[in-house]
């Protein structure tokens, strides 16, 4: 048995048969590379077996960007990269360990619905962990933690609760955070005051809402920076976004699951706190003091 070895851009041997998908995710640095890495991760290895043009279109980058990224990773040609991908697929399909780990025996339908749902979500988390692009997550966290920027969150019909959760928690650990109101004119009034110091974090999942895309276009035209949380199929807003986090939406109910996106929001909050613990600590302490003051028993205010 043999393994294909390529020489990476640091001159060190890279064993792509071991973890090609992880290499694609973890080597991204620039914004274009992050977009490309995310496109690879969303549906690997299928995403890597099309044409350069198809991959570039999905990622929202140019064909030459695709080729430069692969050259950086040690592949002289796109065909060489696809050969390595096919070898990885063959290796995985023929792995005795992988076959051993495949579930056998009990039909999942024999499980109680509650247990099936929990197992389904556990699998969604595992799949998501295998598709993480660290640089893309860090790019969003850096924007959310920048005190010079104002953060505004907006969600759609079934994702507004995610925007609300992010705005509520983020607003406790940093200043200048707002939840955009979509009840009057779908937040269009908010476009008037947007500018380069605003970051709009949008939550848009299937079925994608045209109003969300229209708002994103208006925000982008005003100079605001856009980041997006969406599903693996990617909202059209992805083409306007500086960074994108995707998530599976597998669900036992008729509605797409938002379990993984909720965890993504929690991870972003944790990352913001990690970047400036002192500010977060001071704000939380002040909030606690305000709450305690408000909870003090009130004196008798009745008058004769």
PDB file of C-alpha atoms in Angstrom:
ATOM      1  CA  UNK A   1       0.000   0.000   0.000  1.00  0.00           C
ATOM      2  CA  UNK A   2       1.250   3.465  -0.837  1.00  0.00           C
ATOM      3  CA  UNK A   3       0.317   7.047  -0.108  1.00  0.00           C
ATOM      4  CA  UNK A   4       0.529  10.051  -2.374  1.00  0.00           C
ATOM      5  CA  UNK A   5       2.797  12.730  -0.891  1.00  0.00           C
ATOM      6  CA  UNK A   6       2.858  16.336  -2.106  1.00  0.00           C
ATOM      7  CA  UNK A   7       5.248  19.070  -1.082  1.00  0.00           C
ATOM      8  CA  UNK A   8       3.497  21.974   0.597  1.00  0.00           C
ATOM      9  CA  UNK A   9       4.218  25.678   0.346  1.00  0.00           C
ATOM     10  CA  UNK A  10       6.469  25.535   3.390  1.00  0.00           C
ATOM     11  CA  UNK A  11       8.526  22.810   1.729  1.00  0.00           C
ATOM     12  CA  UNK A  12       7.354  20.119   4.160  1.00  0.00           C
ATOM     13  CA  UNK A  13       5.721  16.897   2.952  1.00  0.00           C
ATOM     14  CA  UNK A  14       1.941  16.942   3.206  1.00  0.00           C
ATOM     15  CA  UNK A  15       0.048  13.668   3.466  1.00  0.00           C
ATOM     16  CA  UNK A  16      -3.233  14.578   1.813  1.00  0.00           C
ATOM     17  CA  UNK A  17      -4.595  11.061   2.130  1.00  0.00           C
ATOM     18  CA  UNK A  18      -4.703  11.538   5.901  1.00  0.00           C
ATOM     19  CA  UNK A  19      -6.775  14.705   6.181  1.00  0.00           C
ATOM     20  CA  UNK A  20      -7.231  16.588   2.957  1.00  0.00           C
ATOM     21  CA  UNK A  21     -10.509  18.174   4.045  1.00  0.00           C
ATOM     22  CA  UNK A  22      -8.912  19.591   7.199  1.00  0.00           C
ATOM     23  CA  UNK A  23      -6.005  20.993   5.198  1.00  0.00           C
ATOM     24  CA  UNK A  24      -8.390  22.835   2.880  1.00  0.00           C
ATOM     25  CA  UNK A  25     -10.252  24.322   5.847  1.00  0.00           C
ATOM     26  CA  UNK A  26      -7.294  25.261   8.003  1.00  0.00           C
ATOM     27  CA  UNK A  27      -4.989  26.801   5.388  1.00  0.00           C
ATOM     28  CA  UNK A  28      -7.268  29.707   4.461  1.00  0.00           C
ATOM     29  CA  UNK A  29      -5.959  33.166   5.349  1.00  0.00           C
ATOM     30  CA  UNK A  30      -7.356  35.846   3.025  1.00  0.00           C
ATOM     31  CA  UNK A  31     -11.055  36.614   2.641  1.00  0.00           C
ATOM     32  CA  UNK A  32     -11.142  34.910  -0.771  1.00  0.00           C
ATOM     33  CA  UNK A  33      -9.406  31.831   0.614  1.00  0.00           C
ATOM     34  CA  UNK A  34     -11.897  31.677   3.491  1.00  0.00           C
ATOM     35  CA  UNK A  35     -14.805  31.755   1.054  1.00  0.00           C
ATOM     36  CA  UNK A  36     -13.192  29.007  -0.962  1.00  0.00           C
ATOM     37  CA  UNK A  37     -12.451  26.888   2.104  1.00  0.00           C
ATOM     38  CA  UNK A  38     -16.061  27.237   3.250  1.00  0.00           C
ATOM     39  CA  UNK A  39     -17.324  26.169  -0.166  1.00  0.00           C
ATOM     40  CA  UNK A  40     -15.079  23.107  -0.021  1.00  0.00           C
ATOM     41  CA  UNK A  41     -16.216  22.273   3.507  1.00  0.00           C
ATOM     42  CA  UNK A  42     -19.947  22.543   2.874  1.00  0.00           C
ATOM     43  CA  UNK A  43     -20.116  19.383   0.770  1.00  0.00           C
ATOM     44  CA  UNK A  44     -16.706  17.720   0.682  1.00  0.00           C
ATOM     45  CA  UNK A  45     -15.667  15.695  -1.323  1.00  0.00           C
ATOM     46  CA  UNK A  46     -18.456  16.368  -3.846  1.00  0.00           C
ATOM     47  CA  UNK A  47     -17.611  20.076  -3.811  1.00  0.00           C
ATOM     48  CA  UNK A  48     -14.076  19.277  -4.978  1.00  0.00           C
ATOM     49  CA  UNK A  49     -15.000  17.051  -7.903  1.00  0.00           C
ATOM     50  CA  UNK A  50     -16.659  19.589 -10.189  1.00  0.00           C
ATOM     51  CA  UNK A  51     -15.027  22.142 -12.463  1.00  0.00           C
ATOM     52  CA  UNK A  52     -12.912  25.097 -11.429  1.00  0.00           C
ATOM     53  CA  UNK A  53     -15.653  27.394 -12.704  1.00  0.00           C
ATOM     54  CA  UNK A  54     -18.395  25.676 -10.685  1.00  0.00           C
ATOM     55  CA  UNK A  55     -16.343  25.822  -7.506  1.00  0.00           C
ATOM     56  CA  UNK A  56     -15.433  29.469  -8.075  1.00  0.00           C
ATOM     57  CA  UNK A  57     -19.078  30.395  -8.635  1.00  0.00           C
ATOM     58  CA  UNK A  58     -20.214  28.607  -5.480  1.00  0.00           C
ATOM     59  CA  UNK A  59     -17.525  30.306  -3.410  1.00  0.00           C
ATOM     60  CA  UNK A  60     -18.019  33.725  -4.985  1.00  0.00           C
ATOM     61  CA  UNK A  61     -14.392  33.989  -6.104  1.00  0.00           C
ATOM     62  CA  UNK A  62     -12.563  33.879  -9.428  1.00  0.00           C
ATOM     63  CA  UNK A  63     -11.213  30.800 -11.180  1.00  0.00           C
ATOM     64  CA  UNK A  64      -7.603  31.986 -10.804  1.00  0.00           C
ATOM     65  CA  UNK A  65      -8.193  32.347  -7.039  1.00  0.00           C
ATOM     66  CA  UNK A  66      -9.128  28.661  -6.878  1.00  0.00           C
ATOM     67  CA  UNK A  67      -5.967  27.656  -8.727  1.00  0.00           C
ATOM     68  CA  UNK A  68      -3.729  29.938  -6.637  1.00  0.00           C
ATOM     69  CA  UNK A  69      -5.084  28.473  -3.415  1.00  0.00           C
ATOM     70  CA  UNK A  70      -4.462  24.920  -4.579  1.00  0.00           C
ATOM     71  CA  UNK A  71      -0.979  25.871  -5.774  1.00  0.00           C
ATOM     72  CA  UNK A  72      -0.309  27.290  -2.318  1.00  0.00           C
ATOM     73  CA  UNK A  73      -1.233  23.885  -0.901  1.00  0.00           C
ATOM     74  CA  UNK A  74       1.201  22.109  -3.202  1.00  0.00           C
ATOM     75  CA  UNK A  75      -0.940  21.093  -6.187  1.00  0.00           C
ATOM     76  CA  UNK A  76       0.547  22.125  -9.523  1.00  0.00           C
ATOM     77  CA  UNK A  77      -2.711  21.475 -11.381  1.00  0.00           C
ATOM     78  CA  UNK A  78      -6.403  21.217 -10.565  1.00  0.00           C
ATOM     79  CA  UNK A  79      -6.301  17.669 -11.931  1.00  0.00           C
ATOM     80  CA  UNK A  80      -3.636  16.758  -9.351  1.00  0.00           C
ATOM     81  CA  UNK A  81      -5.879  18.050  -6.591  1.00  0.00           C
ATOM     82  CA  UNK A  82      -8.860  16.039  -7.824  1.00  0.00           C
ATOM     83  CA  UNK A  83      -6.705  12.920  -8.036  1.00  0.00           C
ATOM     84  CA  UNK A  84      -5.802  13.376  -4.371  1.00  0.00           C
ATOM     85  CA  UNK A  85      -9.493  13.828  -3.515  1.00  0.00           C
ATOM     86  CA  UNK A  86     -10.423  10.608  -5.303  1.00  0.00           C
ATOM     87  CA  UNK A  87      -7.634   8.768  -3.510  1.00  0.00           C
ATOM     88  CA  UNK A  88      -8.998  10.078  -0.214  1.00  0.00           C
ATOM     89  CA  UNK A  89     -12.497   8.853  -1.108  1.00  0.00           C
ATOM     90  CA  UNK A  90     -11.180   5.428  -2.123  1.00  0.00           C
ATOM     91  CA  UNK A  91      -9.184   5.194   1.083  1.00  0.00           C
ATOM     92  CA  UNK A  92     -12.198   6.077   3.211  1.00  0.00           C
ATOM     93  CA  UNK A  93     -14.526   3.682   1.422  1.00  0.00           C
ATOM     94  CA  UNK A  94     -12.048   0.853   1.761  1.00  0.00           C
ATOM     95  CA  UNK A  95     -11.098   1.473   5.380  1.00  0.00           C
ATOM     96  CA  UNK A  96     -11.812  -1.540   7.631  1.00  0.00           C
ATOM     97  CA  UNK A  97     -11.980   0.823  10.613  1.00  0.00           C
ATOM     98  CA  UNK A  98     -14.611   2.947   8.888  1.00  0.00           C
ATOM     99  CA  UNK A  99     -16.636  -0.144   8.053  1.00  0.00           C
ATOM    100  CA  UNK A 100     -16.368  -1.298  11.665  1.00  0.00           C
ATOM    101  CA  UNK A 101     -17.690   2.045  12.892  1.00  0.00           C
ATOM    102  CA  UNK A 102     -20.784   1.909  10.689  1.00  0.00           C
ATOM    103  CA  UNK A 103     -23.936   1.384  12.786  1.00  0.00           C
ATOM    104  CA  UNK A 104     -25.365  -2.120  12.590  1.00  0.00           C
ATOM    105  CA  UNK A 105     -28.199  -3.976  14.187  1.00  0.00           C
ATOM    106  CA  UNK A 106     -31.121  -1.938  15.454  1.00  0.00           C
ATOM    107  CA  UNK A 107     -33.197  -0.038  12.934  1.00  0.00           C
ATOM    108  CA  UNK A 108     -33.190   3.672  13.880  1.00  0.00           C
ATOM    109  CA  UNK A 109     -36.970   3.650  13.453  1.00  0.00           C
ATOM    110  CA  UNK A 110     -37.162   1.263  16.409  1.00  0.00           C
ATOM    111  CA  UNK A 111     -35.764   4.001  18.642  1.00  0.00           C
ATOM    112  CA  UNK A 112     -38.064   6.339  20.530  1.00  0.00           C
ATOM    113  CA  UNK A 113     -38.643   9.599  18.658  1.00  0.00           C
ATOM    114  CA  UNK A 114     -37.044  11.656  21.421  1.00  0.00           C
ATOM    115  CA  UNK A 115     -33.864   9.573  21.293  1.00  0.00           C
ATOM    116  CA  UNK A 116     -33.787   9.688  17.475  1.00  0.00           C
ATOM    117  CA  UNK A 117     -33.985  13.482  17.524  1.00  0.00           C
ATOM    118  CA  UNK A 118     -31.153  13.743  20.048  1.00  0.00           C
ATOM    119  CA  UNK A 119     -28.983  11.360  18.021  1.00  0.00           C
ATOM    120  CA  UNK A 120     -29.762  13.283  14.844  1.00  0.00           C
ATOM    121  CA  UNK A 121     -28.620  16.536  16.433  1.00  0.00           C
ATOM    122  CA  UNK A 122     -25.500  14.873  17.824  1.00  0.00           C
ATOM    123  CA  UNK A 123     -24.668  13.765  14.287  1.00  0.00           C
ATOM    124  CA  UNK A 124     -25.276  17.309  13.026  1.00  0.00           C
ATOM    125  CA  UNK A 125     -22.744  18.625  15.533  1.00  0.00           C
ATOM    126  CA  UNK A 126     -20.212  15.992  14.493  1.00  0.00           C
ATOM    127  CA  UNK A 127     -20.646  16.874  10.815  1.00  0.00           C
ATOM    128  CA  UNK A 128     -20.314  20.560  11.601  1.00  0.00           C
ATOM    129  CA  UNK A 129     -17.149  20.025  13.640  1.00  0.00           C
ATOM    130  CA  UNK A 130     -15.638  18.231  10.641  1.00  0.00           C
ATOM    131  CA  UNK A 131     -16.391  21.230   8.394  1.00  0.00           C
ATOM    132  CA  UNK A 132     -15.139  24.082  10.566  1.00  0.00           C
ATOM    133  CA  UNK A 133     -13.096  26.776   8.799  1.00  0.00           C
ATOM    134  CA  UNK A 134     -11.315  28.451  11.747  1.00  0.00           C
ATOM    135  CA  UNK A 135     -10.286  31.568   9.821  1.00  0.00           C
ATOM    136  CA  UNK A 136     -13.886  32.246   8.754  1.00  0.00           C
ATOM    137  CA  UNK A 137     -15.155  31.997  12.323  1.00  0.00           C
ATOM    138  CA  UNK A 138     -12.307  34.200  13.580  1.00  0.00           C
ATOM    139  CA  UNK A 139     -13.050  36.842  10.941  1.00  0.00           C
ATOM    140  CA  UNK A 140     -16.619  37.168  12.230  1.00  0.00           C
ATOM    141  CA  UNK A 141     -15.528  37.125  15.869  1.00  0.00           C
ATOM    142  CA  UNK A 142     -12.965  39.870  15.193  1.00  0.00           C
ATOM    143  CA  UNK A 143     -15.649  42.094  13.674  1.00  0.00           C
ATOM    144  CA  UNK A 144     -18.071  41.489  16.543  1.00  0.00           C
ATOM    145  CA  UNK A 145     -15.352  42.266  19.088  1.00  0.00           C
ATOM    146  CA  UNK A 146     -14.111  45.483  17.458  1.00  0.00           C
ATOM    147  CA  UNK A 147     -15.176  48.350  19.763  1.00  0.00           C
ATOM    148  CA  UNK A 148     -14.951  50.854  16.896  1.00  0.00           C
ATOM    149  CA  UNK A 149     -17.779  49.072  15.065  1.00  0.00           C
ATOM    150  CA  UNK A 150     -21.511  49.006  15.768  1.00  0.00           C
ATOM    151  CA  UNK A 151     -23.215  45.618  15.543  1.00  0.00           C
ATOM    152  CA  UNK A 152     -26.748  45.163  14.256  1.00  0.00           C
ATOM    153  CA  UNK A 153     -28.482  41.778  14.050  1.00  0.00           C
ATOM    154  CA  UNK A 154     -31.406  40.817  11.833  1.00  0.00           C
ATOM    155  CA  UNK A 155     -33.159  37.486  11.403  1.00  0.00           C
ATOM    156  CA  UNK A 156     -35.915  36.185   9.183  1.00  0.00           C
ATOM    157  CA  UNK A 157     -39.265  34.617   9.913  1.00  0.00           C
ATOM    158  CA  UNK A 158     -37.832  31.530  11.613  1.00  0.00           C
ATOM    159  CA  UNK A 159     -34.430  32.886  12.594  1.00  0.00           C
ATOM    160  CA  UNK A 160     -35.311  36.110  14.372  1.00  0.00           C
ATOM    161  CA  UNK A 161     -34.849  34.328  17.697  1.00  0.00           C
ATOM    162  CA  UNK A 162     -31.202  33.707  16.773  1.00  0.00           C
ATOM    163  CA  UNK A 163     -30.651  37.391  16.005  1.00  0.00           C
ATOM    164  CA  UNK A 164     -32.388  38.303  19.252  1.00  0.00           C
ATOM    165  CA  UNK A 165     -30.237  35.891  21.252  1.00  0.00           C
ATOM    166  CA  UNK A 166     -27.029  37.234  19.743  1.00  0.00           C
ATOM    167  CA  UNK A 167     -28.022  40.876  20.250  1.00  0.00           C
ATOM    168  CA  UNK A 168     -29.138  40.284  23.841  1.00  0.00           C
ATOM    169  CA  UNK A 169     -25.997  38.441  24.927  1.00  0.00           C
ATOM    170  CA  UNK A 170     -23.520  40.443  22.858  1.00  0.00           C
ATOM    171  CA  UNK A 171     -25.009  43.679  24.171  1.00  0.00           C
ATOM    172  CA  UNK A 172     -24.132  42.618  27.708  1.00  0.00           C
ATOM    173  CA  UNK A 173     -20.425  42.191  26.970  1.00  0.00           C
ATOM    174  CA  UNK A 174     -19.812  45.088  24.562  1.00  0.00           C
ATOM    175  CA  UNK A 175     -21.365  48.420  23.603  1.00  0.00           C
ATOM    176  CA  UNK A 176     -23.241  49.484  20.464  1.00  0.00           C
ATOM    177  CA  UNK A 177     -25.285  46.361  19.735  1.00  0.00           C
ATOM    178  CA  UNK A 178     -28.840  46.480  18.387  1.00  0.00           C
ATOM    179  CA  UNK A 179     -31.540  44.125  17.164  1.00  0.00           C
ATOM    180  CA  UNK A 180     -33.074  45.519  13.997  1.00  0.00           C
ATOM    181  CA  UNK A 181     -36.857  45.811  14.089  1.00  0.00           C
ATOM    182  CA  UNK A 182     -38.502  44.092  11.153  1.00  0.00           C
ATOM    183  CA  UNK A 183     -42.076  44.904  12.115  1.00  0.00           C
ATOM    184  CA  UNK A 184     -42.244  48.243  10.289  1.00  0.00           C
ATOM    185  CA  UNK A 185     -41.055  48.168   6.703  1.00  0.00           C
ATOM    186  CA  UNK A 186     -38.819  45.160   7.415  1.00  0.00           C
ATOM    187  CA  UNK A 187     -36.109  47.315   8.952  1.00  0.00           C
ATOM    188  CA  UNK A 188     -35.692  49.396   5.813  1.00  0.00           C
ATOM    189  CA  UNK A 189     -35.775  52.572   7.889  1.00  0.00           C
ATOM    190  CA  UNK A 190     -32.545  51.397   9.498  1.00  0.00           C
ATOM    191  CA  UNK A 191     -30.732  51.675   6.159  1.00  0.00           C
ATOM    192  CA  UNK A 192     -30.777  55.465   6.367  1.00  0.00           C
ATOM    193  CA  UNK A 193     -28.171  55.584   9.117  1.00  0.00           C
ATOM    194  CA  UNK A 194     -25.907  52.709   8.084  1.00  0.00           C
ATOM    195  CA  UNK A 195     -22.279  53.289   7.133  1.00  0.00           C
ATOM    196  CA  UNK A 196     -18.794  51.763   7.079  1.00  0.00           C
ATOM    197  CA  UNK A 197     -18.663  51.485  10.876  1.00  0.00           C
ATOM    198  CA  UNK A 198     -21.685  49.177  10.963  1.00  0.00           C
ATOM    199  CA  UNK A 199     -21.561  45.383  10.892  1.00  0.00           C
ATOM    200  CA  UNK A 200     -24.824  43.690   9.958  1.00  0.00           C
ATOM    201  CA  UNK A 201     -25.049  40.063  11.059  1.00  0.00           C
ATOM    202  CA  UNK A 202     -27.849  38.349   9.178  1.00  0.00           C
ATOM    203  CA  UNK A 203     -29.522  34.987   9.798  1.00  0.00           C
ATOM    204  CA  UNK A 204     -31.139  33.557   6.659  1.00  0.00           C
ATOM    205  CA  UNK A 205     -32.132  29.920   6.164  1.00  0.00           C
ATOM    206  CA  UNK A 206     -34.326  28.085   3.670  1.00  0.00           C
ATOM    207  CA  UNK A 207     -36.803  29.204   2.544  1.00  0.00           C
ATOM    208  CA  UNK A 208     -34.774  32.333   1.979  1.00  0.00           C
ATOM    209  CA  UNK A 209     -36.732  35.561   2.292  1.00  0.00           C
ATOM    210  CA  UNK A 210     -36.424  38.053  -0.580  1.00  0.00           C
ATOM    211  CA  UNK A 211     -36.758  40.914   1.922  1.00  0.00           C
ATOM    212  CA  UNK A 212     -33.587  39.791   3.658  1.00  0.00           C
ATOM    213  CA  UNK A 213     -31.658  39.893   0.394  1.00  0.00           C
ATOM    214  CA  UNK A 214     -33.061  43.329  -0.465  1.00  0.00           C
ATOM    215  CA  UNK A 215     -32.064  44.638   2.950  1.00  0.00           C
ATOM    216  CA  UNK A 216     -28.574  43.159   2.587  1.00  0.00           C
ATOM    217  CA  UNK A 217     -28.137  44.859  -0.776  1.00  0.00           C
ATOM    218  CA  UNK A 218     -29.200  48.182   0.724  1.00  0.00           C
ATOM    219  CA  UNK A 219     -26.863  47.773   3.681  1.00  0.00           C
ATOM    220  CA  UNK A 220     -23.974  46.884   1.404  1.00  0.00           C
ATOM    221  CA  UNK A 221     -24.694  49.913  -0.792  1.00  0.00           C
ATOM    222  CA  UNK A 222     -24.602  52.093   2.336  1.00  0.00           C
ATOM    223  CA  UNK A 223     -21.104  50.823   3.080  1.00  0.00           C
ATOM    224  CA  UNK A 224     -21.973  48.472   5.949  1.00  0.00           C
ATOM    225  CA  UNK A 225     -20.085  45.217   6.376  1.00  0.00           C
ATOM    226  CA  UNK A 226     -22.177  42.054   6.202  1.00  0.00           C
ATOM    227  CA  UNK A 227     -21.693  38.670   7.815  1.00  0.00           C
ATOM    228  CA  UNK A 228     -24.107  35.788   7.414  1.00  0.00           C
ATOM    229  CA  UNK A 229     -25.229  32.668   9.229  1.00  0.00           C
ATOM    230  CA  UNK A 230     -27.066  30.297   6.893  1.00  0.00           C
ATOM    231  CA  UNK A 231     -27.496  26.629   5.961  1.00  0.00           C
ATOM    232  CA  UNK A 232     -25.313  24.420   3.769  1.00  0.00           C
ATOM    233  CA  UNK A 233     -27.248  25.508   0.662  1.00  0.00           C
ATOM    234  CA  UNK A 234     -26.232  29.115   1.302  1.00  0.00           C
ATOM    235  CA  UNK A 235     -28.563  32.073   1.168  1.00  0.00           C
ATOM    236  CA  UNK A 236     -28.049  34.407  -1.813  1.00  0.00           C
ATOM    237  CA  UNK A 237     -26.820  36.913   0.775  1.00  0.00           C
ATOM    238  CA  UNK A 238     -23.569  34.917   0.903  1.00  0.00           C
ATOM    239  CA  UNK A 239     -22.438  36.669  -2.282  1.00  0.00           C
ATOM    240  CA  UNK A 240     -22.635  40.020  -0.450  1.00  0.00           C
ATOM    241  CA  UNK A 241     -21.043  38.840   2.781  1.00  0.00           C
ATOM    242  CA  UNK A 242     -17.558  39.364   4.143  1.00  0.00           C
ATOM    243  CA  UNK A 243     -17.727  36.064   6.026  1.00  0.00           C
ATOM    244  CA  UNK A 244     -20.227  33.198   6.238  1.00  0.00           C
ATOM    245  CA  UNK A 245     -20.956  30.442   8.756  1.00  0.00           C
ATOM    246  CA  UNK A 246     -23.038  27.532   7.477  1.00  0.00           C
ATOM    247  CA  UNK A 247     -24.874  24.838   9.429  1.00  0.00           C
ATOM    248  CA  UNK A 248     -26.900  21.673   8.787  1.00  0.00           C
ATOM    249  CA  UNK A 249     -30.648  21.922   9.264  1.00  0.00           C
ATOM    250  CA  UNK A 250     -31.595  18.229   9.527  1.00  0.00           C
ATOM    251  CA  UNK A 251     -34.758  17.848  11.559  1.00  0.00           C
ATOM    252  CA  UNK A 252     -37.363  15.244  12.466  1.00  0.00           C
ATOM    253  CA  UNK A 253     -40.022  17.954  12.360  1.00  0.00           C
ATOM    254  CA  UNK A 254     -41.352  19.794   9.270  1.00  0.00           C
ATOM    255  CA  UNK A 255     -39.142  22.757  10.178  1.00  0.00           C
ATOM    256  CA  UNK A 256     -35.399  23.088   9.716  1.00  0.00           C
ATOM    257  CA  UNK A 257     -33.384  22.676  12.893  1.00  0.00           C
ATOM    258  CA  UNK A 258     -31.669  25.682  14.457  1.00  0.00           C
ATOM    259  CA  UNK A 259     -29.747  23.700  17.064  1.00  0.00           C
ATOM    260  CA  UNK A 260     -26.329  24.087  15.412  1.00  0.00           C
ATOM    261  CA  UNK A 261     -26.868  27.803  14.617  1.00  0.00           C
ATOM    262  CA  UNK A 262     -27.689  28.362  18.294  1.00  0.00           C
ATOM    263  CA  UNK A 263     -24.360  26.776  19.199  1.00  0.00           C
ATOM    264  CA  UNK A 264     -22.649  28.988  16.621  1.00  0.00           C
ATOM    265  CA  UNK A 265     -24.113  32.064  18.305  1.00  0.00           C
ATOM    266  CA  UNK A 266     -22.854  30.828  21.673  1.00  0.00           C
ATOM    267  CA  UNK A 267     -19.398  30.217  20.208  1.00  0.00           C
ATOM    268  CA  UNK A 268     -19.286  33.739  18.755  1.00  0.00           C
ATOM    269  CA  UNK A 269     -20.235  35.255  22.106  1.00  0.00           C
ATOM    270  CA  UNK A 270     -17.520  33.199  23.797  1.00  0.00           C
ATOM    271  CA  UNK A 271     -14.989  34.360  21.207  1.00  0.00           C
ATOM    272  CA  UNK A 272     -15.891  38.024  21.742  1.00  0.00           C
ATOM    273  CA  UNK A 273     -15.484  37.644  25.507  1.00  0.00           C
ATOM    274  CA  UNK A 274     -12.152  35.896  25.009  1.00  0.00           C
ATOM    275  CA  UNK A 275     -10.878  38.829  22.959  1.00  0.00           C
ATOM    276  CA  UNK A 276     -11.618  41.408  25.671  1.00  0.00           C
ATOM    277  CA  UNK A 277     -12.341  39.819  29.028  1.00  0.00           C
ATOM    278  CA  UNK A 278     -11.788  43.043  30.973  1.00  0.00           C
ATOM    279  CA  UNK A 279     -14.510  44.938  29.123  1.00  0.00           C
ATOM    280  CA  UNK A 280     -16.900  42.002  29.358  1.00  0.00           C
ATOM    281  CA  UNK A 281     -16.240  41.612  33.072  1.00  0.00           C
ATOM    282  CA  UNK A 282     -16.748  45.322  33.754  1.00  0.00           C
ATOM    283  CA  UNK A 283     -20.018  45.460  31.831  1.00  0.00           C
ATOM    284  CA  UNK A 284     -21.409  42.316  33.452  1.00  0.00           C
ATOM    285  CA  UNK A 285     -20.446  43.595  36.910  1.00  0.00           C
ATOM    286  CA  UNK A 286     -22.174  46.903  36.226  1.00  0.00           C
ATOM    287  CA  UNK A 287     -25.289  45.101  34.995  1.00  0.00           C
ATOM    288  CA  UNK A 288     -25.362  42.993  38.147  1.00  0.00           C
ATOM    289  CA  UNK A 289     -25.048  46.107  40.283  1.00  0.00           C
ATOM    290  CA  UNK A 290     -27.887  47.795  38.397  1.00  0.00           C
ATOM    291  CA  UNK A 291     -30.091  44.739  38.790  1.00  0.00           C
ATOM    292  CA  UNK A 292     -29.386  44.517  42.510  1.00  0.00           C
ATOM    293  CA  UNK A 293     -30.174  48.185  42.927  1.00  0.00           C
ATOM    294  CA  UNK A 294     -33.429  47.746  41.073  1.00  0.00           C
ATOM    295  CA  UNK A 295     -34.327  44.732  43.209  1.00  0.00           C
ATOM    296  CA  UNK A 296     -34.035  46.653  46.516  1.00  0.00           C
ATOM    297  CA  UNK A 297     -37.324  46.866  48.450  1.00  0.00           C
ATOM    298  CA  UNK A 298     -39.111  50.094  47.701  1.00  0.00           C
ATOM    299  CA  UNK A 299     -40.201  52.350  50.538  1.00  0.00           C
ATOM    300  CA  UNK A 300     -43.812  53.173  51.221  1.00  0.00           C
ATOM    301  CA  UNK A 301     -44.687  55.787  48.638  1.00  0.00           C
ATOM    302  CA  UNK A 302     -48.323  56.199  49.649  1.00  0.00           C
ATOM    303  CA  UNK A 303     -49.391  59.571  51.004  1.00  0.00           C
ATOM    304  CA  UNK A 304     -52.211  60.410  53.342  1.00  0.00           C
TER     305      UNK A 304
END
